[in-house]
């Protein structure tokens, strides 16, 4: 057990063992030993690698993309044959092309609500924009799409030049679909035919509804009979009694229909129902003069819509089905869409310097990093926790505001090359490695166990070191955990090996570290006959940097624990020099603790360490705000409440629906849908942040179990 003598040696390990095959690769740790004011752990917080990694891991998972809503990545994807797609409308027509998946949550609950169900007839190719990429309010969620279409984040100038929200949705949809067609990447019945995005749930822009790749399988007028005159749904307090018939999943979710029970043929129909005619509508979608938005409350007819109150909850519940990995462990993401990870493209790639350089500069200031990206520490005592938290969550504030048109053009060229390659039956640069699964494995292995290990280390503060039973119990717990981390990589040295084997620059350290860091990628070496294309080389880089960071801390701490164990605990209990050991141990434990804290901050897997602390009851669910399902706090006195707390109506360009029905909180459960520009605002979002009218993000970072009336009624402030 010893403080490492030379971190320089470590920097060397990183450099020499990594297959430094591209010039952009940056060492994780600084090989020089300057900047002595920085933490000894020397994680490079300016490296794009952990963000690159986390983006791959988060693909198609609601939870992760809600915590980190500004997508940076563009991913080719596929949808299996016979996958169902839903489309809600407020008229009896079939959709024009292209069209977005409109949820029942928006289109339902009106006097003219219609539901169209389609099924794919073949394997369909798509592209997926990660983040909350179908969110029309806030800052940065649409950047990657706009860059792809227009080369800048604002798109074409237009009268007023304001934020136009849904008005631009059709321009965006058409822009992407036209791009497929113009580049000969897809069209009706072949190639790329849709664009997958997310807000509260996943949806798809379908480029052409005349395509033989999908077939309409039902087209229903789902308008429900109104409640009797004078009846009202708003006072419904027993939401649980609301019929589940209103459950209607989002476009890409799956739901069984037509269940035929064996042996009951005389009761249930055994013949197929007739298919509706194949639609012939072929006009092109245009920006509507009055785009659809969720039902607005306060109207008398709305009060009599029977399913209005449960509609938002149903929408929300369908989104929770794709939460994916979170503080409660692994979970299912949107599995109907399969990402083709060998074609993963992201603005976190080190080649996009137009964003990386200003971002690094800004974070140096806001997060107290050195020019090389090392953490200079919190400065004042007592704020370490807060600063670490800001480091851990830093990706949430990333956007693509500084990407230049030429970088956007590079991304577009790269994507065309990749998409075209994947059209071929045997793509040139697709090894078949499941990169998403690999990153998920790594997060599952280390995500919650790092969190648990940190808590075990923190318990030391309450151990009376003179109580040997207590101390030994704590040490056994810590050693059990480090042993589990190192188990696949560590070969114990001979018993008579010197104490020096347990230090950082020992040959034991180097061998163990190398096995740990390259545990996933050892064979992806040109010498083993594997050659990867540019996208997969970057994936390999991001994984090796990430496991490199993890192993750098865990092998160091694990070996130090073994050293302390061997010299202080693996001997007769009452033969240690207590005072000597407790001083050593105290400084070591504090070193280990900061190592794990800084590692977790560097990884930035913030969503993996958030969950509802209480276990939710059967009729509850762990809620995080997902646009547009963002309830507003209501006041306890019941007077006005929610309405008064709506978004500031004076925000340029945002306007908003009418608020205010005394006593009921906000009259409709959805967060602000952007209004058409009514005055010349300045184009780009006014400020950073996702729910600018909310003073903090506690609802996101400390989620709670809620019941089904929560979205409609909000929470008591
Ligand atoms: C950290 O990463 C950034 C960006 O890749 C790089 O410019 C910098 O040199 C790296 N710092 C160290 C200490 O390697
Ligand atoms: C759908 O049903 C509602 C209620 O029965 C009716 O008022 C409406 O006209 C119907 N819409 C169409 C397009 O048939
Ligand atoms: C963004 O790109 C569009 C289309 O290329 C162009 O019309 C517009 O002027 C650009 N906006 C800015 C702010 O450069
Ligand atoms: C449903 O409503 C009935 C009658 O109002 C009530 O007694 C019951 O508790 C409600 N069920 C639930 C699950 O809340
Ligand atoms: C959709 O495909 C049909 C048939 O190939 C074609 O006639 C039509 O123009 C296409 N519509 C759009 C909007 O591209
Ligand atoms: C940054 O770290 C340095 C060195 O520890 C310290 O002097 C300074 O106060 C810190 N600044 C902030 C804003 O935390
Ligand atoms: C240490 O004990 C105090 C007092 O009982 C408690 O508040 C604190 O949470 C404990 N710390 C840890 C890490 O368990
Ligand atoms: C040591 O701690 C254990 C567990 O808390 C306790 O039962 C025991 O009495 C303590 N021994 C001494 C000598 O304080
Ligand atoms: C495949 O990768 C090689 C090596 O990086 C590259 O030269 C080639 O352009 C790539 N081919 C395609 C179709 O992307
Ligand atoms: C530990 O110390 C006690 C008395 O302090 C003694 O009786 C016992 O034999 C010692 N045990 C060992 C293993 O030395
Ligand atoms: C106790 O420790 C001393 C000094 O470290 C050593 O010489 C002695 O052999 C040890 N006794 C036992 C019983 O292990
Ligand atoms: C538009 O904004 C300008 C400048 O902020 C203001 O003077 C004008 O009154 C606004 N017009 C409307 C219709 O709100």
JSON list of N, CA and C in Angstrom, two decimals, residues 77-85 118-126 193 204 206 212-215 217 252 254 335-338:
[
{"chain": "A", "resi": 77, "resn": "UNK", "atom": "N", "xyz": [-30.85, 2.31, -38.40]},
{"chain": "A", "resi": 77, "resn": "UNK", "atom": "CA", "xyz": [-31.62, 1.33, -37.62]},
{"chain": "A", "resi": 77, "resn": "UNK", "atom": "C", "xyz": [-32.51, 0.51, -38.53]},
{"chain": "A", "resi": 78, "resn": "UNK", "atom": "N", "xyz": [-33.12, -0.52, -37.95]},
{"chain": "A", "resi": 78, "resn": "UNK", "atom": "CA", "xyz": [-34.02, -1.40, -38.69]},
{"chain": "A", "resi": 78, "resn": "UNK", "atom": "C", "xyz": [-35.23, -1.71, -37.85]},
{"chain": "A", "resi": 79, "resn": "UNK", "atom": "N", "xyz": [-36.33, -1.94, -38.53]},
{"chain": "A", "resi": 79, "resn": "UNK", "atom": "CA", "xyz": [-37.56, -2.37, -37.84]},
{"chain": "A", "resi": 79, "resn": "UNK", "atom": "C", "xyz": [-37.99, -3.68, -38.49]},
{"chain": "A", "resi": 80, "resn": "UNK", "atom": "N", "xyz": [-38.33, -4.63, -37.66]},
{"chain": "A", "resi": 80, "resn": "UNK", "atom": "CA", "xyz": [-38.64, -5.98, -38.15]},
{"chain": "A", "resi": 80, "resn": "UNK", "atom": "C", "xyz": [-39.94, -5.99, -38.96]},
{"chain": "A", "resi": 81, "resn": "UNK", "atom": "N", "xyz": [-40.07, -7.00, -39.83]},
{"chain": "A", "resi": 81, "resn": "UNK", "atom": "CA", "xyz": [-41.34, -7.15, -40.54]},
{"chain": "A", "resi": 81, "resn": "UNK", "atom": "C", "xyz": [-42.48, -7.35, -39.54]},
{"chain": "A", "resi": 82, "resn": "UNK", "atom": "N", "xyz": [-43.65, -6.88, -39.88]},
{"chain": "A", "resi": 82, "resn": "UNK", "atom": "CA", "xyz": [-44.87, -7.06, -39.08]},
{"chain": "A", "resi": 82, "resn": "UNK", "atom": "C", "xyz": [-44.81, -6.36, -37.72]},
{"chain": "A", "resi": 83, "resn": "UNK", "atom": "N", "xyz": [-44.09, -5.26, -37.69]},
{"chain": "A", "resi": 83, "resn": "UNK", "atom": "CA", "xyz": [-44.14, -4.40, -36.50]},
{"chain": "A", "resi": 83, "resn": "UNK", "atom": "C", "xyz": [-45.29, -3.41, -36.70]},
{"chain": "A", "resi": 84, "resn": "UNK", "atom": "N", "xyz": [-46.03, -3.17, -35.62]},
{"chain": "A", "resi": 84, "resn": "UNK", "atom": "CA", "xyz": [-47.17, -2.27, -35.75]},
{"chain": "A", "resi": 84, "resn": "UNK", "atom": "C", "xyz": [-46.77, -0.82, -35.53]},
{"chain": "A", "resi": 85, "resn": "UNK", "atom": "N", "xyz": [-47.44, 0.04, -36.25]},
{"chain": "A", "resi": 85, "resn": "UNK", "atom": "CA", "xyz": [-47.21, 1.48, -36.13]},
{"chain": "A", "resi": 85, "resn": "UNK", "atom": "C", "xyz": [-48.58, 2.14, -35.98]},
{"chain": "A", "resi": 118, "resn": "UNK", "atom": "N", "xyz": [-50.95, 0.55, -38.69]},
{"chain": "A", "resi": 118, "resn": "UNK", "atom": "CA", "xyz": [-50.22, 0.00, -39.84]},
{"chain": "A", "resi": 118, "resn": "UNK", "atom": "C", "xyz": [-49.37, -1.15, -39.36]},
{"chain": "A", "resi": 119, "resn": "UNK", "atom": "N", "xyz": [-48.95, -1.97, -40.29]},
{"chain": "A", "resi": 119, "resn": "UNK", "atom": "CA", "xyz": [-47.96, -2.98, -39.98]},
{"chain": "A", "resi": 119, "resn": "UNK", "atom": "C", "xyz": [-46.91, -2.99, -41.09]},
{"chain": "A", "resi": 120, "resn": "UNK", "atom": "N", "xyz": [-45.66, -3.13, -40.69]},
{"chain": "A", "resi": 120, "resn": "UNK", "atom": "CA", "xyz": [-44.64, -3.22, -41.73]},
{"chain": "A", "resi": 120, "resn": "UNK", "atom": "C", "xyz": [-44.80, -4.57, -42.43]},
{"chain": "A", "resi": 121, "resn": "UNK", "atom": "N", "xyz": [-44.46, -4.61, -43.70]},
{"chain": "A", "resi": 121, "resn": "UNK", "atom": "CA", "xyz": [-44.60, -5.85, -44.46]},
{"chain": "A", "resi": 121, "resn": "UNK", "atom": "C", "xyz": [-43.23, -6.46, -44.75]},
{"chain": "A", "resi": 122, "resn": "UNK", "atom": "N", "xyz": [-42.18, -5.74, -44.43]},
{"chain": "A", "resi": 122, "resn": "UNK", "atom": "CA", "xyz": [-40.84, -6.24, -44.69]},
{"chain": "A", "resi": 122, "resn": "UNK", "atom": "C", "xyz": [-39.91, -5.58, -43.67]},
{"chain": "A", "resi": 123, "resn": "UNK", "atom": "N", "xyz": [-38.68, -5.99, -43.64]},
{"chain": "A", "resi": 123, "resn": "UNK", "atom": "CA", "xyz": [-37.70, -5.31, -42.80]},
{"chain": "A", "resi": 123, "resn": "UNK", "atom": "C", "xyz": [-37.51, -3.90, -43.35]},
{"chain": "A", "resi": 124, "resn": "UNK", "atom": "N", "xyz": [-37.62, -2.92, -42.48]},
{"chain": "A", "resi": 124, "resn": "UNK", "atom": "CA", "xyz": [-37.58, -1.54, -42.92]},
{"chain": "A", "resi": 124, "resn": "UNK", "atom": "C", "xyz": [-36.35, -0.86, -42.34]},
{"chain": "A", "resi": 125, "resn": "UNK", "atom": "N", "xyz": [-35.68, -0.07, -43.15]},
{"chain": "A", "resi": 125, "resn": "UNK", "atom": "CA", "xyz": [-34.51, 0.66, -42.65]},
{"chain": "A", "resi": 125, "resn": "UNK", "atom": "C", "xyz": [-34.92, 2.06, -42.21]},
{"chain": "A", "resi": 126, "resn": "UNK", "atom": "N", "xyz": [-34.21, 2.55, -41.20]},
{"chain": "A", "resi": 126, "resn": "UNK", "atom": "CA", "xyz": [-34.54, 3.87, -40.67]},
{"chain": "A", "resi": 126, "resn": "UNK", "atom": "C", "xyz": [-33.27, 4.53, -40.16]},
{"chain": "A", "resi": 193, "resn": "UNK", "atom": "N", "xyz": [-36.64, 4.53, -44.93]},
{"chain": "A", "resi": 193, "resn": "UNK", "atom": "CA", "xyz": [-38.00, 5.03, -45.14]},
{"chain": "A", "resi": 193, "resn": "UNK", "atom": "C", "xyz": [-38.56, 5.78, -43.95]},
{"chain": "A", "resi": 204, "resn": "UNK", "atom": "N", "xyz": [-41.99, 7.63, -35.01]},
{"chain": "A", "resi": 204, "resn": "UNK", "atom": "CA", "xyz": [-41.29, 7.58, -36.29]},
{"chain": "A", "resi": 204, "resn": "UNK", "atom": "C", "xyz": [-41.94, 8.52, -37.28]},
{"chain": "A", "resi": 206, "resn": "UNK", "atom": "N", "xyz": [-42.70, 8.73, -40.90]},
{"chain": "A", "resi": 206, "resn": "UNK", "atom": "CA", "xyz": [-42.75, 7.79, -42.02]},
{"chain": "A", "resi": 206, "resn": "UNK", "atom": "C", "xyz": [-42.77, 8.59, -43.31]},
{"chain": "A", "resi": 212, "resn": "UNK", "atom": "N", "xyz": [-45.07, 0.30, -50.23]},
{"chain": "A", "resi": 212, "resn": "UNK", "atom": "CA", "xyz": [-45.50, -1.08, -49.97]},
{"chain": "A", "resi": 212, "resn": "UNK", "atom": "C", "xyz": [-44.85, -1.69, -48.73]},
{"chain": "A", "resi": 213, "resn": "UNK", "atom": "N", "xyz": [-43.96, -0.96, -48.07]},
{"chain": "A", "resi": 213, "resn": "UNK", "atom": "CA", "xyz": [-43.32, -1.50, -46.87]},
{"chain": "A", "resi": 213, "resn": "UNK", "atom": "C", "xyz": [-44.24, -1.47, -45.66]},
{"chain": "A", "resi": 214, "resn": "UNK", "atom": "N", "xyz": [-45.36, -0.73, -45.74]},
{"chain": "A", "resi": 214, "resn": "UNK", "atom": "CA", "xyz": [-46.34, -0.79, -44.65]},
{"chain": "A", "resi": 214, "resn": "UNK", "atom": "C", "xyz": [-47.73, -0.99, -45.25]},
{"chain": "A", "resi": 215, "resn": "UNK", "atom": "N", "xyz": [-48.60, -1.56, -44.43]},
{"chain": "A", "resi": 215, "resn": "UNK", "atom": "CA", "xyz": [-49.98, -1.78, -44.87]},
{"chain": "A", "resi": 215, "resn": "UNK", "atom": "C", "xyz": [-50.89, -1.31, -43.75]},
{"chain": "A", "resi": 217, "resn": "UNK", "atom": "N", "xyz": [-53.82, -1.62, -41.45]},
{"chain": "A", "resi": 217, "resn": "UNK", "atom": "CA", "xyz": [-54.61, -2.79, -41.04]},
{"chain": "A", "resi": 217, "resn": "UNK", "atom": "C", "xyz": [-55.89, -2.42, -40.31]},
{"chain": "A", "resi": 252, "resn": "UNK", "atom": "N", "xyz": [-44.84, 3.19, -31.85]},
{"chain": "A", "resi": 252, "resn": "UNK", "atom": "CA", "xyz": [-44.01, 2.01, -32.04]},
{"chain": "A", "resi": 252, "resn": "UNK", "atom": "C", "xyz": [-44.25, 0.93, -31.01]},
{"chain": "A", "resi": 254, "resn": "UNK", "atom": "N", "xyz": [-46.34, -2.04, -28.94]},
{"chain": "A", "resi": 254, "resn": "UNK", "atom": "CA", "xyz": [-46.97, -3.25, -29.44]},
{"chain": "A", "resi": 254, "resn": "UNK", "atom": "C", "xyz": [-48.15, -3.57, -28.55]},
{"chain": "A", "resi": 335, "resn": "UNK", "atom": "N", "xyz": [-37.44, -1.74, -28.06]},
{"chain": "A", "resi": 335, "resn": "UNK", "atom": "CA", "xyz": [-36.81, -2.89, -28.72]},
{"chain": "A", "resi": 335, "resn": "UNK", "atom": "C", "xyz": [-37.34, -3.15, -30.12]},
{"chain": "A", "resi": 336, "resn": "UNK", "atom": "N", "xyz": [-38.38, -2.43, -30.54]},
{"chain": "A", "resi": 336, "resn": "UNK", "atom": "CA", "xyz": [-38.85, -2.64, -31.91]},
{"chain": "A", "resi": 336, "resn": "UNK", "atom": "C", "xyz": [-37.88, -2.07, -32.93]},
{"chain": "A", "resi": 337, "resn": "UNK", "atom": "N", "xyz": [-37.05, -1.16, -32.46]},
{"chain": "A", "resi": 337, "resn": "UNK", "atom": "CA", "xyz": [-36.08, -0.54, -33.35]},
{"chain": "A", "resi": 337, "resn": "UNK", "atom": "C", "xyz": [-34.71, -1.13, -33.00]},
{"chain": "A", "resi": 338, "resn": "UNK", "atom": "N", "xyz": [-34.04, -1.61, -34.03]},
{"chain": "A", "resi": 338, "resn": "UNK", "atom": "CA", "xyz": [-32.72, -2.20, -33.77]},
{"chain": "A", "resi": 338, "resn": "UNK", "atom": "C", "xyz": [-31.66, -1.27, -34.32]}
]
